[in-house]
mmCIF file of C-alpha atoms in Angstrom:
data_model
loop_
_atom_site.group_PDB
_atom_site.id
_atom_site.type_symbol
_atom_site.label_atom_id
_atom_site.label_comp_id
_atom_site.label_asym_id
_atom_site.label_seq_id
_atom_site.Cartn_x
_atom_site.Cartn_y
_atom_site.Cartn_z
ATOM 1 C CA MET U 253 23.129 -67.286 -51.224
ATOM 2 C CA LYS U 254 20.704 -64.544 -52.274
ATOM 3 C CA ASN U 255 22.707 -63.743 -55.411
ATOM 4 C CA LEU U 256 23.034 -67.432 -56.142
ATOM 5 C CA MET U 257 19.288 -68.003 -56.001
ATOM 6 C CA ILE U 258 18.593 -64.969 -58.180
ATOM 7 C CA GLY U 259 21.094 -66.355 -60.667
ATOM 8 C CA LEU U 260 19.442 -69.751 -60.541
ATOM 9 C CA PHE U 261 16.041 -68.234 -61.219
ATOM 10 C CA ILE U 262 17.412 -66.257 -64.169
ATOM 11 C CA SER U 263 19.252 -69.253 -65.601
ATOM 12 C CA GLY U 264 16.074 -71.306 -65.407
ATOM 13 C CA SER U 265 14.134 -68.555 -67.138
ATOM 14 C CA VAL U 266 16.720 -68.292 -69.914
ATOM 15 C CA LEU U 267 16.606 -72.025 -70.460
ATOM 16 C CA ALA U 268 12.862 -71.864 -70.762
ATOM 17 C CA GLN U 269 13.061 -68.946 -73.168
ATOM 18 C CA ASN U 270 15.598 -70.773 -75.324
ATOM 19 C CA GLN U 271 13.135 -73.620 -75.653
ATOM 20 C CA THR U 272 10.200 -71.417 -76.579
ATOM 21 C CA THR U 273 8.759 -71.495 -80.085
ATOM 22 C CA LEU U 274 5.780 -69.680 -81.506
ATOM 23 C CA GLU U 275 3.495 -72.611 -80.684
ATOM 24 C CA TYR U 276 5.175 -74.181 -77.666
ATOM 25 C CA SER U 277 6.804 -73.091 -74.426
ATOM 26 C CA TYR U 278 8.517 -74.755 -71.493
ATOM 27 C CA ALA U 279 6.197 -72.925 -69.095
ATOM 28 C CA GLU U 280 3.190 -74.511 -70.793
ATOM 29 C CA PHE U 281 4.898 -77.917 -70.783
ATOM 30 C CA ASN U 282 5.839 -77.618 -67.107
ATOM 31 C CA ALA U 283 2.298 -76.639 -66.103
ATOM 32 C CA LEU U 284 0.993 -80.019 -67.284
ATOM 33 C CA GLU U 285 0.402 -82.148 -64.203
ATOM 34 C CA ASN U 286 0.518 -85.605 -65.789
ATOM 35 C CA VAL U 287 3.786 -86.950 -67.188
ATOM 36 C CA LYS U 288 1.919 -88.655 -70.042
ATOM 37 C CA ASP U 289 0.494 -85.285 -71.062
ATOM 38 C CA GLN U 290 4.008 -83.840 -70.942
ATOM 39 C CA GLU U 291 5.280 -86.673 -73.119
ATOM 40 C CA ALA U 292 2.543 -86.065 -75.677
ATOM 41 C CA TYR U 293 3.297 -82.331 -75.675
ATOM 42 C CA TYR U 294 7.000 -83.022 -76.201
ATOM 43 C CA GLU U 295 6.401 -85.432 -79.094
ATOM 44 C CA GLU U 296 4.096 -82.992 -80.857
ATOM 45 C CA MET U 297 6.609 -80.182 -80.382
ATOM 46 C CA ARG U 298 9.546 -82.321 -81.546
ATOM 47 C CA GLN U 299 7.751 -83.305 -84.725
ATOM 48 C CA ALA U 300 6.945 -79.670 -85.451
ATOM 49 C CA ASN U 301 10.500 -78.504 -84.656
ATOM 50 C CA PRO U 302 12.856 -81.494 -85.072
ATOM 51 C CA ASP U 303 16.106 -79.495 -85.018
ATOM 52 C CA ALA U 304 15.584 -77.613 -81.749
ATOM 53 C CA ASP U 305 17.602 -78.198 -78.568
ATOM 54 C CA TYR U 306 15.407 -80.229 -76.213
ATOM 55 C CA ASP U 307 17.749 -80.990 -73.302
ATOM 56 C CA THR U 308 15.532 -79.096 -70.849
ATOM 57 C CA TYR U 309 12.496 -81.149 -71.864
ATOM 58 C CA LEU U 310 14.376 -84.459 -72.002
ATOM 59 C CA THR U 311 15.803 -84.077 -68.506
ATOM 60 C CA ALA U 312 12.411 -82.974 -67.157
ATOM 61 C CA LEU U 313 10.713 -86.045 -68.647
ATOM 62 C CA ALA U 314 13.487 -88.332 -67.422
ATOM 63 C CA ILE U 315 13.221 -86.978 -63.881
ATOM 64 C CA ALA U 316 9.410 -87.110 -63.816
ATOM 65 C CA ASN U 317 9.496 -90.772 -64.823
ATOM 66 C CA LEU U 318 12.246 -91.546 -62.316
ATOM 67 C CA ASP U 319 10.127 -89.948 -59.593
ATOM 68 C CA ASP U 320 7.354 -92.367 -60.582
ATOM 69 C CA GLY U 321 9.789 -95.288 -60.372
ATOM 70 C CA ASN U 322 9.863 -95.809 -64.149
ATOM 71 C CA THR U 323 13.561 -96.484 -64.712
ATOM 72 C CA ASP U 324 13.121 -97.605 -68.316
ATOM 73 C CA LYS U 325 11.603 -94.258 -69.265
ATOM 74 C CA TYR U 326 14.368 -92.444 -67.391
ATOM 75 C CA LYS U 327 16.959 -94.286 -69.466
ATOM 76 C CA PHE U 328 14.968 -93.645 -72.643
ATOM 77 C CA TYR U 329 14.954 -89.884 -72.155
ATOM 78 C CA THR U 330 18.618 -89.716 -71.118
ATOM 79 C CA ARG U 331 19.939 -91.983 -73.890
ATOM 80 C CA SER U 332 21.102 -88.954 -75.913
ATOM 81 C CA ASN U 333 23.107 -87.716 -72.896
ATOM 82 C CA PRO U 334 21.224 -84.410 -72.403
ATOM 83 C CA GLU U 335 22.883 -81.742 -70.284
ATOM 84 C CA PHE U 336 21.435 -81.400 -66.768
ATOM 85 C CA SER U 337 20.907 -77.748 -65.872
ATOM 86 C CA ALA U 338 21.184 -76.550 -62.272
ATOM 87 C CA ILE U 339 17.417 -76.799 -61.842
ATOM 88 C CA ALA U 340 17.385 -80.272 -63.422
ATOM 89 C CA LEU U 341 20.067 -81.449 -60.975
ATOM 90 C CA ILE U 342 18.027 -80.150 -58.052
ATOM 91 C CA ASN U 343 14.926 -81.954 -59.317
ATOM 92 C CA LEU U 344 16.887 -85.147 -59.987
ATOM 93 C CA VAL U 345 18.038 -85.219 -56.368
ATOM 94 C CA TYR U 346 14.428 -84.679 -55.253
ATOM 95 C CA ALA U 347 13.359 -87.689 -57.347
ATOM 96 C CA LEU U 348 16.079 -89.910 -55.877
ATOM 97 C CA GLU U 349 15.205 -88.733 -52.363
ATOM 98 C CA HIS U 350 11.585 -89.639 -53.056
ATOM 99 C CA LEU U 351 12.691 -93.188 -53.913
ATOM 100 C CA GLU U 352 14.826 -93.160 -50.756
ATOM 101 C CA ASP U 353 11.826 -92.155 -48.629
ATOM 102 C CA GLU U 354 9.799 -94.973 -50.180
ATOM 103 C CA ASP U 355 12.663 -97.331 -49.237
ATOM 104 C CA GLU U 356 12.613 -98.992 -52.628
ATOM 105 C CA ASN U 357 14.674 -99.232 -55.822
ATOM 106 C CA MET U 358 18.032 -99.013 -54.038
ATOM 107 C CA ALA U 359 19.725 -100.450 -57.125
ATOM 108 C CA VAL U 360 18.180 -97.659 -59.193
ATOM 109 C CA ILE U 361 19.361 -95.000 -56.733
ATOM 110 C CA ALA U 362 22.877 -96.455 -56.802
ATOM 111 C CA GLU U 363 22.983 -96.680 -60.607
ATOM 112 C CA VAL U 364 21.449 -93.301 -61.447
ATOM 113 C CA SER U 365 23.370 -91.407 -58.771
ATOM 114 C CA GLN U 366 26.656 -92.920 -60.000
ATOM 115 C CA GLU U 367 25.892 -91.990 -63.617
ATOM 116 C CA VAL U 368 25.211 -88.377 -62.685
ATOM 117 C CA ILE U 369 28.188 -88.244 -60.299
ATOM 118 C CA ASP U 370 30.426 -89.309 -63.180
ATOM 119 C CA LYS U 371 28.868 -86.669 -65.451
ATOM 120 C CA ILE U 372 29.408 -83.864 -62.964
ATOM 121 C CA GLU U 373 32.953 -84.934 -62.128
ATOM 122 C CA SER U 374 33.838 -84.983 -65.840
ATOM 123 C CA ARG U 375 32.990 -81.283 -66.235
ATOM 124 C CA ASP U 376 35.812 -78.816 -66.736
ATOM 125 C CA GLU U 377 34.229 -76.551 -64.140
ATOM 126 C CA ILE U 378 31.713 -77.454 -61.444
ATOM 127 C CA ASP U 379 29.443 -74.581 -60.426
ATOM 128 C CA VAL U 380 28.198 -74.072 -56.888
ATOM 129 C CA ILE U 381 24.826 -75.760 -57.484
ATOM 130 C CA ALA U 382 26.355 -78.797 -59.189
ATOM 131 C CA ASN U 383 28.941 -79.015 -56.404
ATOM 132 C CA GLY U 384 26.246 -79.009 -53.729
ATOM 133 C CA ARG U 385 24.126 -81.578 -55.552
ATOM 134 C CA LEU U 386 27.229 -83.723 -56.153
ATOM 135 C CA GLN U 387 27.684 -83.902 -52.394
ATOM 136 C CA VAL U 388 24.112 -85.140 -51.918
ATOM 137 C CA LEU U 389 24.353 -87.575 -54.846
ATOM 138 C CA LEU U 390 27.406 -89.120 -53.196
ATOM 139 C CA GLU U 391 25.455 -89.424 -49.923
ATOM 140 C CA LEU U 392 22.575 -91.118 -51.751
ATOM 141 C CA ASN U 393 24.981 -93.416 -53.555
ATOM 142 C CA ALA U 394 26.591 -94.354 -50.243
ATOM 143 C CA MET U 395 23.239 -95.043 -48.586
ATOM 144 C CA ALA U 396 21.965 -97.183 -51.485
ATOM 145 C CA ASN U 397 25.170 -99.209 -51.754
ATOM 146 C CA ALA U 398 25.143 -99.784 -47.992
ATOM 147 C CA LYS U 399 21.626 -101.204 -48.213
ATOM 148 C CA LEU U 400 22.677 -103.340 -51.182
ATOM 149 C CA GLY U 401 25.594 -104.780 -49.199
ATOM 150 C CA ASN U 402 28.294 -102.939 -51.143
ATOM 151 C CA VAL U 403 29.938 -101.574 -48.007
ATOM 152 C CA ALA U 404 33.308 -100.651 -49.516
ATOM 153 C CA LEU U 405 31.623 -98.627 -52.269
ATOM 154 C CA ALA U 406 29.338 -97.013 -49.693
ATOM 155 C CA ARG U 407 32.235 -95.894 -47.516
ATOM 156 C CA LYS U 408 34.141 -94.548 -50.510
ATOM 157 C CA SER U 409 31.173 -92.445 -51.648
ATOM 158 C CA LEU U 410 30.545 -91.119 -48.144
ATOM 159 C CA GLU U 411 34.201 -90.153 -47.749
ATOM 160 C CA LYS U 412 34.154 -88.328 -51.097
ATOM 161 C CA SER U 413 30.993 -86.518 -50.040
ATOM 162 C CA SER U 414 32.651 -85.326 -46.839
ATOM 163 C CA GLU U 415 35.618 -83.960 -48.791
ATOM 164 C CA ILE U 416 33.400 -81.574 -50.768
ATOM 165 C CA VAL U 417 33.218 -78.027 -49.472
ATOM 166 C CA SER U 418 29.629 -76.819 -49.863
ATOM 167 C CA GLU U 419 27.454 -74.471 -47.821
ATOM 168 C CA PHE U 420 24.266 -76.353 -48.593
ATOM 169 C CA ARG U 421 24.570 -79.211 -46.103
ATOM 170 C CA ASP U 422 24.621 -76.827 -43.143
ATOM 171 C CA SER U 423 22.423 -74.121 -44.640
ATOM 172 C CA LYS U 424 18.707 -74.120 -43.990
ATOM 173 C CA TYR U 425 17.762 -74.062 -47.647
ATOM 174 C CA PHE U 426 17.019 -77.543 -48.979
ATOM 175 C CA LYS U 427 14.633 -79.759 -47.056
ATOM 176 C CA ASP U 428 16.253 -81.888 -44.341
ATOM 177 C CA SER U 429 19.810 -81.459 -45.674
ATOM 178 C CA LYS U 430 21.594 -82.148 -42.380
ATOM 179 C CA ALA U 431 19.012 -84.673 -41.150
ATOM 180 C CA SER U 432 19.346 -86.689 -44.350
ATOM 181 C CA TYR U 433 23.131 -86.578 -44.065
ATOM 182 C CA TYR U 434 23.002 -87.945 -40.507
ATOM 183 C CA ASP U 435 20.550 -90.642 -41.599
ATOM 184 C CA ARG U 436 22.720 -91.766 -44.516
ATOM 185 C CA CYS U 437 25.874 -91.720 -42.391
ATOM 186 C CA ALA U 438 24.202 -93.952 -39.815
ATOM 187 C CA ILE U 439 23.044 -96.404 -42.485
ATOM 188 C CA VAL U 440 26.582 -96.698 -43.883
ATOM 189 C CA LEU U 441 28.159 -97.017 -40.430
ATOM 190 C CA ALA U 442 25.688 -99.719 -39.385
ATOM 191 C CA ALA U 443 26.283 -101.649 -42.613
ATOM 192 C CA ALA U 444 30.031 -101.467 -41.916
ATOM 193 C CA GLY U 445 29.534 -102.956 -38.448
ATOM 194 C CA GLU U 446 30.108 -99.652 -36.622
ATOM 195 C CA THR U 447 26.753 -99.840 -34.894
ATOM 196 C CA GLN U 448 27.687 -97.754 -31.860
ATOM 197 C CA ARG U 449 28.964 -94.904 -34.058
ATOM 198 C CA ALA U 450 25.747 -95.129 -36.048
ATOM 199 C CA MET U 451 23.727 -94.919 -32.836
ATOM 200 C CA ASP U 452 25.754 -91.951 -31.584
ATOM 201 C CA THR U 453 25.118 -90.142 -34.871
ATOM 202 C CA LEU U 454 21.377 -90.724 -34.650
ATOM 203 C CA VAL U 455 21.173 -89.697 -30.991
ATOM 204 C CA LYS U 456 22.906 -86.428 -31.846
ATOM 205 C CA ALA U 457 20.513 -85.828 -34.750
ATOM 206 C CA VAL U 458 17.341 -86.363 -32.721
ATOM 207 C CA ARG U 459 18.651 -84.484 -29.672
ATOM 208 C CA THR U 460 19.492 -81.391 -31.751
ATOM 209 C CA GLY U 461 16.299 -81.475 -33.828
ATOM 210 C CA GLU U 462 18.270 -82.177 -37.026
ATOM 211 C CA SER U 463 15.945 -85.075 -37.694
ATOM 212 C CA LYS U 464 12.982 -86.269 -39.712
ATOM 213 C CA PRO U 465 10.539 -89.207 -39.596
ATOM 214 C CA LYS U 466 12.703 -91.389 -41.861
ATOM 215 C CA LEU U 467 15.714 -90.897 -39.594
ATOM 216 C CA ARG U 468 13.702 -92.070 -36.602
ATOM 217 C CA GLU U 469 12.951 -95.290 -38.502
ATOM 218 C CA THR U 470 16.690 -95.781 -38.973
ATOM 219 C CA PHE U 471 17.126 -95.033 -35.254
ATOM 220 C CA ALA U 472 14.770 -97.884 -34.322
ATOM 221 C CA HIS U 473 16.532 -100.308 -36.679
ATOM 222 C CA VAL U 474 20.035 -99.464 -35.432
ATOM 223 C CA TYR U 475 18.898 -99.494 -31.792
ATOM 224 C CA LYS U 476 17.565 -103.040 -32.147
ATOM 225 C CA GLU U 477 20.722 -104.145 -33.935
ATOM 226 C CA LEU U 478 22.853 -102.670 -31.149
ATOM 227 C CA LYS U 479 20.764 -103.764 -28.146
ATOM 228 C CA GLY U 480 19.314 -106.992 -29.508
ATOM 229 C CA THR U 481 15.847 -105.723 -28.558
ATOM 230 C CA ASP U 482 13.613 -102.768 -29.290
ATOM 231 C CA ALA U 483 12.669 -102.419 -25.608
ATOM 232 C CA GLY U 484 13.349 -98.865 -24.476
ATOM 233 C CA CYS U 485 13.753 -97.470 -27.981
ATOM 234 C CA GLU U 486 10.506 -95.505 -28.072
ATOM 235 C CA ASP U 487 11.197 -94.041 -24.633
ATOM 236 C CA LEU U 488 14.674 -92.928 -25.698
ATOM 237 C CA ILE U 489 13.394 -91.298 -28.874
ATOM 238 C CA LYS U 490 10.658 -89.560 -26.878
ATOM 239 C CA GLU U 491 13.191 -88.279 -24.337
ATOM 240 C CA LEU U 492 15.515 -86.963 -27.059
ATOM 241 C CA ARG U 493 12.647 -85.313 -28.935
ATOM 242 C CA GLU U 494 11.441 -83.608 -25.762
ATOM 243 C CA GLU U 495 14.959 -82.291 -25.229
ATOM 244 C CA ALA U 496 15.053 -80.938 -28.791
ATOM 245 C CA TYR U 497 11.608 -79.369 -28.422
ATOM 246 C CA GLN U 498 12.591 -77.697 -25.157
ATOM 247 C CA HIS U 499 15.569 -76.110 -26.885
ATOM 248 C CA TYR U 500 13.283 -74.626 -29.544
ATOM 249 C CA TYR U 501 10.700 -73.629 -26.925
ATOM 250 C CA ASP U 502 13.260 -71.720 -24.845
ATOM 251 C CA LYS U 503 14.561 -69.920 -27.924
ATOM 252 C CA ILE U 504 11.113 -69.069 -29.322
ATOM 253 C CA LYS U 505 9.798 -67.884 -25.943
ATOM 254 C CA LYS U 506 12.260 -64.976 -26.040
ATOM 255 C CA THR U 507 10.664 -63.692 -29.260
ATOM 256 C CA TYR U 508 7.092 -63.450 -27.915
ATOM 257 C CA LEU U 509 5.719 -59.964 -28.670
ATOM 258 C CA THR U 510 4.022 -58.239 -25.747
ATOM 259 C CA ASP U 511 3.070 -54.821 -27.106
ATOM 260 C CA VAL U 512 2.030 -54.825 -30.760
ATOM 261 C CA LYS U 513 -0.069 -52.040 -32.195
ATOM 262 C CA ILE U 514 -1.263 -51.641 -35.771
ATOM 263 C CA PRO U 515 0.360 -50.349 -37.935
ATOM 264 C CA TYR U 516 3.295 -52.625 -37.214
ATOM 265 C CA GLU U 517 6.470 -53.452 -39.109
ATOM 266 C CA GLY U 518 8.178 -56.817 -38.693
ATOM 267 C CA LYS U 519 11.943 -56.388 -38.746
ATOM 268 C CA ILE U 520 15.014 -58.617 -38.697
ATOM 269 C CA ASN U 521 18.705 -57.909 -38.293
ATOM 270 C CA ALA U 522 20.509 -57.550 -41.618
ATOM 271 C CA PRO U 523 22.325 -60.815 -42.429
ATOM 272 C CA ASN U 524 25.569 -58.946 -43.191
ATOM 273 C CA GLY U 525 26.054 -58.133 -39.506
ATOM 274 C CA SER U 526 25.876 -54.372 -40.058
ATOM 275 C CA GLY U 527 23.360 -53.920 -37.252
ATOM 276 C CA GLU U 528 20.849 -52.492 -39.704
ATOM 277 C CA GLN U 529 17.215 -53.542 -39.306
ATOM 278 C CA LEU U 530 15.370 -54.772 -42.380
ATOM 279 C CA THR U 531 11.579 -54.638 -42.678
ATOM 280 C CA ILE U 532 10.166 -57.974 -43.844
ATOM 281 C CA PHE U 533 6.450 -57.153 -43.647
ATOM 282 C CA SER U 534 4.173 -54.197 -42.919
ATOM 283 C CA ALA U 535 0.897 -54.770 -41.076
ATOM 284 C CA ASP U 536 -1.183 -51.666 -41.732
ATOM 285 C CA LYS U 537 -4.515 -53.297 -40.928
ATOM 286 C CA ASN U 538 -5.953 -55.629 -38.329
ATOM 287 C CA VAL U 539 -5.797 -59.262 -39.400
ATOM 288 C CA TYR U 540 -9.575 -59.525 -39.067
ATOM 289 C CA ASP U 541 -9.991 -56.858 -41.748
ATOM 290 C CA ILE U 542 -8.200 -59.034 -44.299
ATOM 291 C CA SER U 543 -9.931 -61.168 -46.910
ATOM 292 C CA ILE U 544 -7.833 -63.307 -49.270
ATOM 293 C CA PRO U 545 -9.107 -65.641 -52.012
ATOM 294 C CA ASP U 546 -8.421 -69.357 -52.018
ATOM 295 C CA LEU U 547 -7.183 -71.096 -55.172
ATOM 296 C CA ASN U 548 -10.703 -71.241 -56.564
ATOM 297 C CA GLY U 549 -11.162 -67.497 -56.149
ATOM 298 C CA ASN U 550 -13.496 -67.787 -53.167
ATOM 299 C CA PRO U 551 -12.879 -65.068 -50.538
ATOM 300 C CA VAL U 552 -11.631 -66.235 -47.145
ATOM 301 C CA ASN U 553 -12.282 -63.766 -44.333
ATOM 302 C CA LEU U 554 -9.677 -64.062 -41.602
ATOM 303 C CA ALA U 555 -12.246 -62.589 -39.200
ATOM 304 C CA ASP U 556 -13.861 -66.030 -39.303
ATOM 305 C CA HIS U 557 -11.006 -67.167 -37.052
ATOM 306 C CA LYS U 558 -11.661 -64.841 -34.135
ATOM 307 C CA GLY U 559 -11.065 -66.767 -30.936
ATOM 308 C CA GLU U 560 -8.528 -69.062 -32.614
ATOM 309 C CA ILE U 561 -4.759 -69.077 -32.845
ATOM 310 C CA LEU U 562 -4.043 -68.167 -36.461
ATOM 311 C CA LEU U 563 -0.811 -68.811 -38.348
ATOM 312 C CA ILE U 564 -0.298 -67.369 -41.818
ATOM 313 C CA ASP U 565 2.778 -68.312 -43.815
ATOM 314 C CA PHE U 566 3.782 -66.444 -46.974
ATOM 315 C CA TRP U 567 5.470 -68.411 -49.750
ATOM 316 C CA THR U 568 6.173 -68.782 -53.470
ATOM 317 C CA THR U 569 6.637 -71.873 -55.608
ATOM 318 C CA MET U 570 10.184 -70.758 -56.491
ATOM 319 C CA CYS U 571 11.135 -70.548 -52.791
ATOM 320 C CA THR U 572 12.726 -73.893 -51.885
ATOM 321 C CA PRO U 573 12.787 -73.350 -48.088
ATOM 322 C CA CYS U 574 9.137 -72.247 -48.226
ATOM 323 C CA VAL U 575 8.034 -75.597 -49.596
ATOM 324 C CA ALA U 576 10.474 -77.403 -47.282
ATOM 325 C CA CYS U 577 8.354 -76.183 -44.326
ATOM 326 C CA PHE U 578 5.155 -77.807 -45.546
ATOM 327 C CA THR U 579 5.686 -81.350 -44.224
ATOM 328 C CA ALA U 580 6.091 -79.937 -40.716
ATOM 329 C CA PHE U 581 3.027 -77.730 -41.208
ATOM 330 C CA GLU U 582 0.948 -80.758 -42.184
ATOM 331 C CA LYS U 583 2.008 -82.473 -38.950
ATOM 332 C CA VAL U 584 1.081 -79.351 -36.950
ATOM 333 C CA VAL U 585 -2.346 -79.169 -38.595
ATOM 334 C CA GLU U 586 -2.958 -82.836 -37.819
ATOM 335 C CA ASP U 587 -1.903 -82.440 -34.174
ATOM 336 C CA TYR U 588 -4.127 -79.383 -33.584
ATOM 337 C CA LYS U 589 -7.115 -80.402 -35.704
ATOM 338 C CA ASP U 590 -9.373 -80.622 -32.647
ATOM 339 C CA GLU U 591 -8.253 -77.282 -31.188
ATOM 340 C CA PRO U 592 -9.111 -73.657 -32.075
ATOM 341 C CA PHE U 593 -6.229 -73.283 -34.511
ATOM 342 C CA GLN U 594 -5.942 -72.443 -38.209
ATOM 343 C CA LEU U 595 -2.940 -72.433 -40.529
ATOM 344 C CA TYR U 596 -2.936 -70.886 -44.002
ATOM 345 C CA VAL U 597 -0.089 -70.830 -46.506
ATOM 346 C CA ILE U 598 -0.499 -67.692 -48.616
ATOM 347 C CA ASN U 599 1.108 -67.663 -52.037
ATOM 348 C CA LEU U 600 2.477 -64.354 -53.260
ATOM 349 C CA PHE U 601 3.116 -62.849 -56.693
ATOM 350 C CA GLU U 602 2.248 -65.877 -58.863
ATOM 351 C CA LEU U 603 -0.659 -66.665 -61.177
ATOM 352 C CA GLN U 604 -3.533 -68.600 -59.649
ATOM 353 C CA GLU U 605 -3.473 -71.418 -62.219
ATOM 354 C CA ASP U 606 0.277 -71.881 -61.829
ATOM 355 C CA VAL U 607 -0.107 -72.177 -58.061
ATOM 356 C CA LYS U 608 -3.012 -74.621 -58.388
ATOM 357 C CA SER U 609 -0.948 -76.788 -60.723
ATOM 358 C CA PHE U 610 2.042 -76.710 -58.368
ATOM 359 C CA VAL U 611 -0.074 -77.622 -55.331
ATOM 360 C CA ARG U 612 -1.631 -80.576 -57.141
ATOM 361 C CA LYS U 613 1.675 -81.837 -58.551
ATOM 362 C CA LYS U 614 3.391 -81.653 -55.163
ATOM 363 C CA GLY U 615 0.431 -83.132 -53.273
ATOM 364 C CA ILE U 616 0.380 -80.234 -50.802
ATOM 365 C CA ASP U 617 -2.303 -80.925 -48.187
ATOM 366 C CA LEU U 618 -2.686 -77.482 -46.613
ATOM 367 C CA ASP U 619 -5.163 -74.609 -46.837
ATOM 368 C CA VAL U 620 -3.689 -72.427 -49.585
ATOM 369 C CA LEU U 621 -4.664 -68.797 -50.169
ATOM 370 C CA HIS U 622 -3.575 -66.572 -53.050
ATOM 371 C CA ASP U 623 -2.360 -62.983 -52.645
ATOM 372 C CA GLU U 624 -0.878 -62.287 -56.072
ATOM 373 C CA GLU U 625 -0.618 -58.535 -55.477
ATOM 374 C CA ASN U 626 0.858 -58.938 -51.958
ATOM 375 C CA VAL U 627 -1.750 -56.611 -50.470
ATOM 376 C CA ALA U 628 -2.272 -58.327 -47.105
ATOM 377 C CA TYR U 629 0.968 -57.416 -45.332
ATOM 378 C CA ASN U 630 3.405 -56.266 -48.044
ATOM 379 C CA VAL U 631 5.778 -59.159 -47.383
ATOM 380 C CA VAL U 632 9.274 -58.708 -48.832
ATOM 381 C CA ALA U 633 10.899 -62.021 -47.838
ATOM 382 C CA THR U 634 9.719 -65.615 -47.894
ATOM 383 C CA PRO U 635 9.099 -67.798 -46.029
ATOM 384 C CA THR U 636 7.593 -65.461 -43.437
ATOM 385 C CA LYS U 637 5.330 -66.762 -40.672
ATOM 386 C CA ILE U 638 3.070 -64.499 -38.612
ATOM 387 C CA VAL U 639 1.199 -65.983 -35.648
ATOM 388 C CA PHE U 640 -1.794 -64.301 -33.974
ATOM 389 C CA ASP U 641 -3.355 -64.963 -30.598
ATOM 390 C CA PRO U 642 -7.133 -65.577 -30.287
ATOM 391 C CA GLN U 643 -7.738 -61.797 -30.131
ATOM 392 C CA GLY U 644 -5.934 -61.191 -33.427
ATOM 393 C CA THR U 645 -2.761 -59.695 -31.941
ATOM 394 C CA ILE U 646 0.567 -60.566 -33.542
ATOM 395 C CA ARG U 647 2.562 -62.582 -31.026
ATOM 396 C CA PHE U 648 5.272 -64.099 -33.210
ATOM 397 C CA TYR U 649 6.786 -63.637 -36.606
ATOM 398 C CA ASN U 650 9.589 -65.669 -38.040
ATOM 399 C CA ILE U 651 11.508 -65.783 -41.272
ATOM 400 C CA ALA U 652 13.223 -68.795 -42.838
ATOM 401 C CA TYR U 653 13.084 -72.568 -42.485
ATOM 402 C CA ALA U 654 14.438 -74.373 -39.421
ATOM 403 C CA GLY U 655 16.473 -76.719 -41.633
ATOM 404 C CA SER U 656 14.693 -79.962 -40.763
ATOM 405 C CA THR U 657 11.157 -81.300 -40.654
ATOM 406 C CA ASP U 658 11.340 -81.965 -36.920
ATOM 407 C CA GLY U 659 12.981 -78.608 -36.210
ATOM 408 C CA GLU U 660 10.308 -76.705 -38.118
ATOM 409 C CA TYR U 661 7.604 -78.682 -36.319
ATOM 410 C CA TYR U 662 9.109 -77.907 -32.902
ATOM 411 C CA LYS U 663 9.394 -74.219 -33.779
ATOM 412 C CA VAL U 664 5.746 -73.860 -34.806
ATOM 413 C CA LYS U 665 4.494 -76.036 -31.954
ATOM 414 C CA ALA U 666 6.397 -73.854 -29.464
ATOM 415 C CA MET U 667 4.728 -70.711 -30.835
ATOM 416 C CA ILE U 668 1.284 -72.267 -30.475
ATOM 417 C CA GLU U 669 1.891 -73.605 -26.973
ATOM 418 C CA ILE U 670 3.366 -70.326 -25.706
ATOM 419 C CA ILE U 671 0.341 -68.397 -27.005
ATOM 420 C CA LYS U 672 -1.960 -70.920 -25.320
ATOM 421 C CA GLU U 673 -0.120 -70.451 -22.028
ATOM 422 C CA HIS U 674 -0.470 -66.659 -22.186
ATOM 423 C CA ALA U 675 -4.152 -66.970 -23.104
ATOM 424 C CA SER U 676 -4.835 -69.150 -20.065
ATOM 425 C CA ASN U 677 -3.163 -66.761 -17.597
#
């Protein structure tokens, strides 16, 4: 996976470089936050350089308009059949999932997903990214057709999706991969009249924490269809969620740090099973001695949070699982807004203006700090969370994304609650 992501980053960079002229660049185009500004930039560039290869720009504009629900513009920018790069396929799936979350334009999801499925399947060779996105496109196609009443088509797409061998569905890389799969399966099963199987699928998802808010909406719908009433549904969901949270709590409790002295190195076991320990961050100073600027360049002194539980999460815009955590973080911040708790997401390595643009485009509603030189804790892997008790002592650190919005929420909530329990003893 590591080599794959490095390759993906390089391939994206090469694509951008191939599209660069003396006056224009893909990086500059991509930094524009408004799709209309991007369209104007593209038109000006195309007129200046009419013979250049613009597939990267065309697919980006098509996807941006699709994300806004503008199907006509999507069709306009894909009329020349531009090639979808690996990054473009990832972003296309994001756009379709956004429409799915809004529970609208099912016909659009069905049509666009089928077009891209056909394109991928017509390739002589399907790379690992395209293969993984093909699996999700088939899931989306199945879900949309089920909601449109095309049950036979839905079942066919879901079966094809299950035949694909891909590590991404079970990996904790893309946001809510397994939760979305369970949700879509349940929708197809319910549409096919297999309501009990749909319910069993949803119960398993919520009980294991492989769930998300949208799945719980499906749960309520299927429950009522199965029982003929919604009485007892909320209690069942609550019971299953408590069971999932307890699982995370018990696991997280074992990682509570009891004797941390500065300097301190956070380590994890090497993923290759060699038994080697890898250092993921180095804390050579007390957290209260750290000052990091926000995205406007204003210094934020972490000493201002003495007496509070403090969580700092290190991320980059290119780190997909980093950004996947943010929905859960926003829920945590909302739940603890009246308590002595602070959460910061600290961007590493990237230019301030690029991060500001990304945060605005993605609508990220968190307190973002900017450590371009990585001077705070010399973090070498993202996402990395470090959680401090009210005295500024490191009590937890954790690398990676839980794999689902609910799972990530339970994980962070458990850390906070365990620290609170120790503080009250």
